[in-house]
Coordinates of C-alpha atoms in Angstrom, one line a residue:
M5 CA 42.1 -10.7 56.4
G6 CA 40.6 -11.5 59.8
D7 CA 42.3 -11.4 63.2
S8 CA 43.3 -15.0 62.7
G9 CA 45.5 -13.9 59.8
R10 CA 43.5 -15.9 57.2
P11 CA 41.6 -14.5 54.2
T12 CA 37.9 -14.0 54.6
H13 CA 37.1 -17.0 52.3
E14 CA 39.1 -19.4 54.4
H15 CA 36.5 -20.0 57.1
A16 CA 38.1 -23.2 58.6
D17 CA 41.2 -23.5 60.7
K18 CA 44.1 -25.7 59.6
D19 CA 42.6 -28.7 61.3
G20 CA 39.5 -28.4 59.1
H21 CA 37.2 -27.2 61.8
F22 CA 35.2 -23.9 61.6
R23 CA 35.5 -21.9 64.8
R24 CA 33.5 -18.7 65.0
Q25 CA 35.5 -15.7 66.2
G26 CA 34.1 -13.8 69.1
S27 CA 32.5 -10.4 68.6
S28 CA 34.8 -7.5 69.3
F29 CA 32.5 -4.6 70.3
R30 CA 30.5 -5.3 73.4
D31 CA 29.2 -2.1 74.8
S32 CA 25.5 -1.6 75.7
I33 CA 22.8 1.0 75.2
S34 CA 21.0 1.8 78.4
K35 CA 17.8 3.6 79.3
D36 CA 19.9 5.4 82.0
P37 CA 20.3 8.9 80.5
N38 CA 23.7 9.2 82.2
S39 CA 25.1 6.0 80.6
K40 CA 27.8 5.9 78.0
F41 CA 25.3 5.1 75.3
P42 CA 21.9 6.3 76.5
A43 CA 18.7 5.3 74.6
E44 CA 17.7 8.2 72.3
K45 CA 15.5 8.4 69.3
G46 CA 17.4 8.5 66.0
R47 CA 20.9 8.3 67.6
Y48 CA 21.7 4.7 66.6
A49 CA 21.8 2.8 63.3
L50 CA 21.7 -0.9 62.8
Y51 CA 23.7 -2.3 59.8
V52 CA 22.4 -5.6 58.5
N53 CA 21.7 -7.6 55.4
L54 CA 18.9 -10.0 54.4
G55 CA 21.1 -13.1 54.1
C56 CA 22.7 -13.3 57.5
P57 CA 20.8 -15.3 60.2
W58 CA 22.5 -13.3 63.0
A59 CA 21.4 -10.0 61.5
H60 CA 18.0 -11.5 60.9
R61 CA 17.5 -11.8 64.6
T62 CA 18.0 -8.1 65.1
I63 CA 15.7 -7.2 62.2
L64 CA 12.9 -9.3 63.7
V65 CA 13.3 -7.9 67.2
R66 CA 13.5 -4.3 66.0
A67 CA 10.2 -4.7 64.3
L68 CA 8.5 -6.7 67.0
K69 CA 9.5 -3.9 69.5
N70 CA 8.2 -1.2 67.2
L71 CA 11.6 0.5 67.0
E72 CA 11.5 1.4 63.3
D73 CA 11.3 5.1 64.1
I74 CA 13.8 4.8 66.9
V75 CA 16.7 2.9 65.4
Q76 CA 17.6 3.5 61.8
I77 CA 18.3 0.3 59.7
I78 CA 20.9 0.3 56.9
Y79 CA 21.2 -2.7 54.5
T80 CA 24.3 -3.9 52.8
D81 CA 24.4 -6.4 49.9
F82 CA 24.5 -10.0 51.1
D83 CA 27.5 -11.0 48.9
L84 CA 30.5 -11.4 51.3
T85 CA 33.9 -10.2 49.9
E86 CA 37.4 -9.8 51.2
N87 CA 36.4 -6.3 52.3
G88 CA 33.3 -7.6 54.1
W89 CA 29.8 -6.6 53.2
L90 CA 29.5 -4.0 50.5
F91 CA 27.0 -1.3 49.5
T92 CA 26.3 -2.1 45.9
G93 CA 22.8 -0.7 45.2
L94 CA 21.6 -4.3 44.8
N95 CA 19.5 -6.6 47.0
G96 CA 18.1 -3.9 49.2
S97 CA 21.3 -2.0 49.8
S98 CA 22.2 1.6 48.9
D99 CA 25.0 2.2 46.5
R100 CA 26.8 4.0 49.3
D101 CA 26.6 4.0 53.1
P102 CA 23.9 6.7 53.7
L103 CA 25.8 8.0 56.7
Y104 CA 29.3 8.4 55.4
G105 CA 29.3 7.5 51.7
F106 CA 31.4 4.3 52.4
V107 CA 31.3 1.5 49.8
G108 CA 31.9 -1.2 52.4
L109 CA 31.4 -2.1 56.0
K110 CA 35.2 -2.4 56.4
Q111 CA 35.4 1.4 56.3
L112 CA 32.9 1.8 59.1
Y113 CA 34.9 -0.6 61.3
L114 CA 38.1 1.2 60.6
K115 CA 36.4 4.6 61.4
A116 CA 35.5 3.2 64.8
D117 CA 39.0 1.7 65.3
P118 CA 41.8 2.4 62.8
N119 CA 43.7 -0.5 64.3
Y120 CA 40.9 -3.1 64.0
E121 CA 42.0 -6.4 62.5
G122 CA 38.9 -8.5 63.0
R123 CA 36.1 -9.4 60.6
Y124 CA 33.6 -6.9 59.3
T125 CA 30.4 -8.5 60.4
V126 CA 26.7 -7.8 60.6
P127 CA 24.7 -6.9 62.6
T128 CA 26.6 -3.8 63.7
L129 CA 25.0 -1.3 66.0
W130 CA 26.4 2.1 65.4
D131 CA 26.3 5.3 67.5
K132 CA 25.9 8.3 65.2
K133 CA 26.7 10.8 67.9
T134 CA 30.1 9.4 69.0
E135 CA 30.7 7.8 65.6
T136 CA 31.7 4.4 66.9
I137 CA 30.4 0.8 67.1
V138 CA 28.4 0.1 70.2
N139 CA 28.0 -3.7 69.7
N140 CA 28.3 -6.3 66.9
E141 CA 27.0 -9.3 68.9
S142 CA 23.5 -10.2 67.8
S143 CA 22.5 -11.9 71.1
E144 CA 23.3 -8.8 73.0
I145 CA 21.8 -6.4 70.6
I146 CA 18.4 -8.1 70.7
R147 CA 18.4 -7.9 74.5
M148 CA 19.1 -4.2 74.4
F149 CA 16.1 -3.9 72.1
Y150 CA 13.8 -5.8 74.5
T151 CA 13.9 -3.1 77.3
E152 CA 16.3 -0.2 76.9
F153 CA 14.1 1.8 74.5
D154 CA 10.9 1.0 76.2
D155 CA 10.4 4.6 77.5
L156 CA 10.4 5.8 73.9
I157 CA 7.8 3.4 72.5
D158 CA 4.0 2.8 72.7
P159 CA 3.2 1.0 76.0
Q160 CA 1.8 -2.0 74.3
Y161 CA 5.2 -3.0 73.0
R162 CA 7.0 -2.7 76.3
E163 CA 8.3 -5.8 78.1
S164 CA 7.0 -4.5 81.4
T165 CA 3.5 -4.2 79.9
K166 CA 3.6 -7.7 78.4
G167 CA 4.6 -9.3 81.6
T168 CA 4.7 -13.1 81.2
A169 CA 4.0 -12.7 77.4
G170 CA 7.3 -10.8 76.9
L171 CA 10.1 -11.9 74.6
Y172 CA 12.4 -12.7 77.6
P173 CA 10.0 -13.0 80.6
P174 CA 11.7 -13.5 84.0
H175 CA 9.9 -16.8 84.8
L176 CA 11.3 -18.4 81.6
R177 CA 14.8 -17.0 81.5
S178 CA 16.6 -20.0 82.9
E179 CA 14.9 -22.3 80.5
I180 CA 15.5 -20.0 77.5
D181 CA 19.1 -19.5 78.5
A182 CA 19.6 -23.3 78.8
M183 CA 18.1 -24.0 75.4
N184 CA 20.0 -21.1 73.8
D185 CA 23.3 -22.6 74.9
W186 CA 23.0 -26.0 73.1
V187 CA 21.0 -24.7 70.2
Y188 CA 23.6 -22.1 69.4
N189 CA 26.5 -24.6 69.7
T190 CA 25.0 -27.4 67.7
V191 CA 22.3 -25.9 65.5
N192 CA 22.7 -22.1 64.9
N193 CA 26.5 -22.5 64.6
G194 CA 26.4 -26.2 64.0
V195 CA 25.3 -25.7 60.4
Y196 CA 28.4 -23.6 59.8
K197 CA 30.6 -26.2 61.4
C198 CA 29.4 -28.7 58.8
G199 CA 29.2 -26.4 55.8
F200 CA 32.7 -24.9 56.3
A201 CA 34.4 -28.1 57.4
T202 CA 37.4 -28.9 55.2
T203 CA 38.1 -32.4 56.5
Q204 CA 35.9 -35.4 56.8
E205 CA 36.8 -35.7 60.5
A206 CA 35.6 -32.1 61.1
Y207 CA 32.4 -32.6 59.2
D208 CA 31.6 -36.0 60.9
A209 CA 32.3 -34.5 64.3
N210 CA 29.6 -31.8 63.8
V211 CA 26.9 -33.2 61.5
F212 CA 25.7 -35.9 64.0
P213 CA 25.4 -33.5 67.0
L214 CA 23.4 -31.1 64.7
F215 CA 20.8 -33.7 63.9
A216 CA 20.7 -35.0 67.5
S217 CA 19.8 -31.5 68.6
L218 CA 17.1 -31.2 65.9
D219 CA 15.7 -34.5 67.2
R220 CA 15.8 -33.0 70.7
L221 CA 13.8 -29.9 69.5
E222 CA 11.3 -32.2 67.8
Q223 CA 10.9 -34.1 71.1
H224 CA 10.7 -30.9 73.1
L225 CA 7.7 -29.7 71.0
A226 CA 6.0 -33.1 71.7
K227 CA 6.0 -32.6 75.5
P228 CA 3.4 -30.3 77.1
S229 CA 5.5 -29.7 80.1
A230 CA 8.6 -28.7 78.1
C231 CA 6.8 -26.2 75.8
H232 CA 4.4 -25.1 78.6
G233 CA 1.4 -26.4 76.7
G234 CA 1.8 -23.9 73.8
P235 CA 2.6 -24.1 70.2
F236 CA 5.9 -22.2 70.6
L237 CA 9.0 -23.4 72.3
F238 CA 8.0 -22.1 75.8
G239 CA 4.3 -21.6 75.7
A240 CA 1.6 -19.5 74.0
N241 CA 3.9 -16.6 73.1
I242 CA 7.0 -16.0 70.9
T243 CA 10.1 -15.7 73.1
E244 CA 13.8 -15.2 72.4
A245 CA 14.3 -18.9 72.0
D246 CA 11.8 -19.0 69.1
I247 CA 13.5 -16.0 67.4
R248 CA 17.0 -17.4 67.7
L249 CA 15.9 -20.8 66.3
Y250 CA 13.6 -19.4 63.6
T251 CA 16.4 -17.7 61.5
T252 CA 18.3 -21.1 61.3
I253 CA 15.2 -23.2 60.4
A254 CA 14.2 -20.6 57.8
R255 CA 17.4 -21.3 55.9
F256 CA 17.7 -25.0 56.6
D257 CA 16.0 -26.8 53.7
A258 CA 16.8 -24.1 51.1
A259 CA 20.5 -23.8 51.9
Y260 CA 22.0 -25.8 54.8
H261 CA 20.5 -29.1 53.7
T262 CA 22.1 -28.9 50.2
I263 CA 24.8 -26.3 50.1
F264 CA 26.1 -26.9 53.7
L265 CA 25.8 -30.7 53.4
C266 CA 23.4 -30.9 56.4
N267 CA 21.4 -33.6 54.5
L268 CA 20.8 -36.5 57.0
K269 CA 17.2 -35.2 57.2
S270 CA 15.2 -32.2 56.1
I271 CA 12.9 -30.1 58.2
R272 CA 9.7 -30.4 56.1
S273 CA 10.0 -34.2 55.7
D274 CA 11.5 -35.5 58.9
Y275 CA 10.5 -33.0 61.6
P276 CA 6.7 -32.5 61.5
R277 CA 6.4 -30.7 64.8
L278 CA 9.4 -28.4 64.1
Y279 CA 8.1 -27.7 60.6
R280 CA 4.6 -27.0 62.0
W281 CA 6.2 -24.6 64.6
F282 CA 8.0 -22.8 61.8
R283 CA 5.0 -22.5 59.5
R284 CA 2.9 -21.1 62.3
I285 CA 5.4 -18.3 62.9
Y286 CA 6.1 -17.7 59.2
W287 CA 2.5 -17.3 58.2
N288 CA 1.7 -15.4 61.4
A289 CA -1.2 -17.8 62.1
S290 CA -1.4 -16.7 65.7
S291 CA -2.1 -13.1 66.6
I292 CA 1.5 -11.7 66.9
P293 CA 1.7 -7.9 66.9
K294 CA 3.8 -7.0 63.9
G295 CA 4.4 -10.7 63.3
K296 CA 4.3 -10.2 59.5
I297 CA 8.0 -9.3 59.8
F298 CA 8.8 -13.0 59.9
K299 CA 7.4 -13.7 56.5
D300 CA 8.5 -10.4 55.0
T301 CA 12.2 -10.9 55.9
T302 CA 12.4 -14.7 55.1
R303 CA 14.0 -14.9 51.6
P304 CA 15.0 -18.4 50.5
E305 CA 16.3 -17.2 47.1
I306 CA 18.8 -15.0 48.9
Y307 CA 19.9 -17.8 51.2
R308 CA 20.6 -20.2 48.2
Y309 CA 22.6 -17.5 46.4
G310 CA 24.6 -16.3 49.5
Y311 CA 25.6 -19.7 50.8
T312 CA 26.4 -21.1 47.4
R313 CA 28.7 -18.1 46.9
A314 CA 30.3 -18.5 50.3
R315 CA 31.0 -22.2 49.6
Q316 CA 32.4 -21.4 46.1
R317 CA 34.8 -18.8 47.6
Q318 CA 35.9 -21.2 50.2
I319 CA 36.8 -23.8 47.6
M320 CA 38.2 -21.6 44.9
G321 CA 39.6 -18.7 46.9
P322 CA 39.7 -15.1 45.4
E323 CA 39.4 -16.6 41.9
A324 CA 35.8 -17.4 42.7
Q325 CA 34.8 -13.8 42.0
K326 CA 35.6 -14.4 38.3
K327 CA 33.9 -17.7 38.0
N328 CA 30.3 -18.7 37.1
F329 CA 28.4 -20.7 39.7
V330 CA 25.2 -22.7 39.9
V331 CA 22.6 -22.0 42.5
P332 CA 20.2 -24.8 43.6
C333 CA 16.6 -24.0 42.9
G334 CA 14.6 -26.1 45.5
P335 CA 12.5 -26.7 47.3
S336 CA 9.8 -26.1 44.7
V337 CA 7.2 -25.3 47.4
L338 CA 8.9 -22.9 49.9
F339 CA 6.6 -23.3 52.9
E340 CA 3.1 -24.9 52.9
S341 CA 0.3 -22.6 53.8
W342 CA -1.2 -22.4 57.3
T343 CA -4.9 -23.4 57.0
E344 CA -7.9 -23.5 59.2
D345 CA -7.5 -27.2 59.6
D346 CA -4.0 -26.6 60.9
E347 CA -5.4 -24.2 63.4
D348 CA -8.0 -26.7 64.5
I349 CA -5.5 -29.5 64.8
D350 CA -3.3 -27.3 67.0
N351 CA -6.2 -26.2 69.2
G352 CA -7.3 -29.7 69.6
R353 CA -3.8 -30.8 70.6
I354 CA -3.5 -28.1 73.2
V355 CA -6.8 -29.0 74.7
A356 CA -5.8 -32.7 74.9
W357 CA -2.5 -31.7 76.5
K358 CA -4.3 -29.7 79.2
Q359 CA -6.5 -32.7 79.9
A360 CA -3.8 -35.4 79.9
G361 CA -0.5 -33.5 80.6
D362 CA 2.6 -35.5 79.8
K363 CA 0.6 -38.7 79.5
T364 CA -0.2 -37.7 75.9
P365 CA 1.5 -40.3 73.7
T366 CA 4.2 -39.2 71.3
S367 CA 5.3 -40.8 68.1
A368 CA 8.9 -42.0 67.6
M369 CA 11.3 -39.2 66.9
S370 CA 12.7 -40.8 63.7
D371 CA 13.5 -44.0 62.0
L372 CA 16.9 -42.6 61.1
S373 CA 19.5 -43.2 63.8
I374 CA 21.8 -40.2 64.2
R375 CA 25.1 -41.8 64.9
P376 CA 28.7 -41.4 63.6
P377 CA 30.3 -43.7 61.0
T378 CA 31.3 -47.1 62.4
N379 CA 34.8 -47.0 60.9
G380 CA 36.1 -45.0 63.9
T381 CA 37.2 -42.0 61.9
A382 CA 35.4 -39.5 64.2
T383 CA 33.6 -39.2 67.4
P384 CA 30.9 -36.5 67.7
T385 CA 31.3 -33.9 70.4
G386 CA 28.7 -31.6 72.0
V387 CA 25.7 -34.0 71.6
P388 CA 23.0 -32.6 73.9
P389 CA 22.4 -34.7 77.0
D390 CA 18.9 -35.5 76.2
A391 CA 17.7 -13.0 39.4
T392 CA 18.6 -10.6 37.5
I393 CA 22.2 -10.1 36.1
T394 CA 23.1 -6.4 36.0
P395 CA 25.4 -4.9 33.3
S396 CA 28.2 -4.9 35.8
G397 CA 27.9 -8.7 36.1
K398 CA 26.5 -8.6 39.7
T399 CA 23.3 -10.4 40.7
D400 CA 20.2 -8.6 42.1
L401 CA 17.8 -11.1 43.5
T402 CA 15.3 -8.6 44.8
S403 CA 13.5 -8.5 41.4
S404 CA 13.1 -12.3 41.2
L405 CA 12.0 -13.2 44.8
R406 CA 9.1 -15.5 44.6
S407 CA 6.3 -15.5 47.1
P408 CA 5.4 -18.9 48.7
V409 CA 2.7 -20.6 46.9
S410 CA -0.6 -20.5 48.8
G411 CA -2.2 -23.9 49.3
S412 CA 0.5 -25.8 47.4
S413 CA 1.3 -29.4 47.9
S414 CA 4.3 -30.6 49.8
G415 CA 6.0 -32.0 46.7
P416 CA 7.8 -35.3 46.7
S417 CA 8.0 -37.4 49.8
Y418 CA 11.5 -38.3 51.1
G419 CA 12.7 -41.4 52.7
S420 CA 15.4 -42.5 55.1
F421 CA 18.0 -45.3 55.3
V422 CA 16.7 -48.2 57.3
T423 CA 18.9 -51.0 58.4
T424 CA 17.3 -54.4 57.5
G425 CA 20.1 -56.6 58.7
D426 CA 23.0 -56.7 61.1
G427 CA 25.8 -55.9 58.7
A428 CA 27.9 -52.9 59.4
E429 CA 28.7 -50.4 56.7
A430 CA 32.1 -50.9 55.0
E431 CA 34.3 -47.9 54.7
G432 CA 33.2 -45.9 51.6
D433 CA 30.3 -48.3 50.9
I434 CA 26.6 -48.7 51.9
D435 CA 25.8 -52.1 53.2
P436 CA 23.5 -53.9 50.6
K437 CA 21.2 -54.8 53.5
R438 CA 20.4 -51.1 53.9
K439 CA 17.7 -49.8 51.6
L440 CA 15.8 -46.6 51.1
Q441 CA 12.2 -46.9 52.4
R442 CA 9.3 -44.5 52.4
R443 CA 9.0 -42.8 55.8
T444 CA 5.9 -43.9 57.7
T445 CA 6.7 -42.6 61.2
Y446 CA 4.4 -39.6 61.0
K447 CA 1.9 -41.2 58.6
D448 CA -1.2 -40.2 60.6
E449 CA -0.1 -36.6 61.1
N450 CA 1.0 -36.2 57.5
E451 CA -2.4 -37.5 56.3
K452 CA -4.1 -34.8 58.2
W453 CA -1.8 -32.1 56.8
Y454 CA -2.1 -33.4 53.2
K455 CA -5.9 -33.4 53.6
A456 CA -5.7 -29.8 54.6
A457 CA -3.4 -29.0 51.7
R458 CA -5.8 -30.6 49.2
K459 CA -8.7 -28.7 50.7
A460 CA -6.8 -25.4 50.3
E461 CA -5.9 -26.3 46.7
K462 CA -9.4 -27.1 45.8
K463 CA -10.6 -23.8 47.4
S464 CA -8.0 -21.8 45.4
G465 CA -8.8 -23.6 42.1
A466 CA -5.3 -25.1 41.9
P467 CA -5.0 -28.3 39.7
N468 CA -5.0 -31.6 41.5
V469 CA -1.6 -33.2 42.2
H470 CA -0.6 -36.5 43.6
L471 CA 0.4 -36.4 47.2
A472 CA 2.4 -39.5 48.2
L473 CA 1.6 -40.7 51.7

């Protein structure tokens, strides 16, 4: 049970809307040696799992800040139960908590506070000295990691050394904070509002703002002034905004698009700039110190399993634990490789931006209008202003994780609904004047990318495949 009095599997409130509960532990680690929780090597442990996007943020920043020898990391299994996350010996977790021998995170929370009635979430930042939880809010944990341990790490990883190239540089903070606000509400958390909605009204009220915000991100990456002329959200370097968005986009096509019903568009087929931004980070195409952590901790197989299981539990309740379930297997190509041609295209684009500024023409955002149903059932809110089966019956996916196929094709091309007449959709029906057409909005850009993919396939000796344009 959570502090709302509902079982763990019942994610939505009675009105059908999913509302995320606030984190309960909000203390901070400080570089001040006289503080309540001073930064010390080996004193703290970070509890995470590989499926959770919020925990994923902290895993990334811990590595990017070179804190592996400073802050211990402890993995749970990624199968959420009534007792929270468990230690099962599967999927990267130990069979017991290495600190206390606990079998689940619930026991750790109750050790910190015997009267605790909230949810047992990751990430959890634990103080081994006072044996309590310091913080379980990912957005605050990553900011502690930015600066508070800097006196204990190599100077090249310190924020003060990086200056304007830091993860949260002073000159970009207002822009990063502004983006974080709407991206969290409509994208990071928006996918959960869609996936855990239990009424059509709740779903409709959140799915359109989600895609309006993805459109806004696509447009942001098209404007040199908005992204400061760089390939990332705010310039030539990875910032907090990129990290917070990355963990959602990494899960989108593999899990949210299908399992969480976020299927108006897909990232790879409908958002070329956003997909390009993601691929650059995933493949570490730019020289990011320790940037390999993005690829190493992105596990689509885990996401498909975990979110399928969560949806099944929501629908079936506790009985879901005894039922078989089917996990979707796509996309067939996880993420297309980053090639030399991709690098050349990006470099040429940046040069053109520097020469032309915001006068650089941009293509239309989409030929799919993101709007609510016309039957008046809902009005969107918050739109931005602009494996292996073990003998015990449990599933261990770590043995079956597939690596992305280098130089593979993009697979089938997707289309979008295009209105060819003036007729409105009747409730429950699609107007016959609407038909599915092949997307052509990004034809020129896609042709360049497919050409690069063919070149990579030929170089690797892969068989020729048809790439629909």
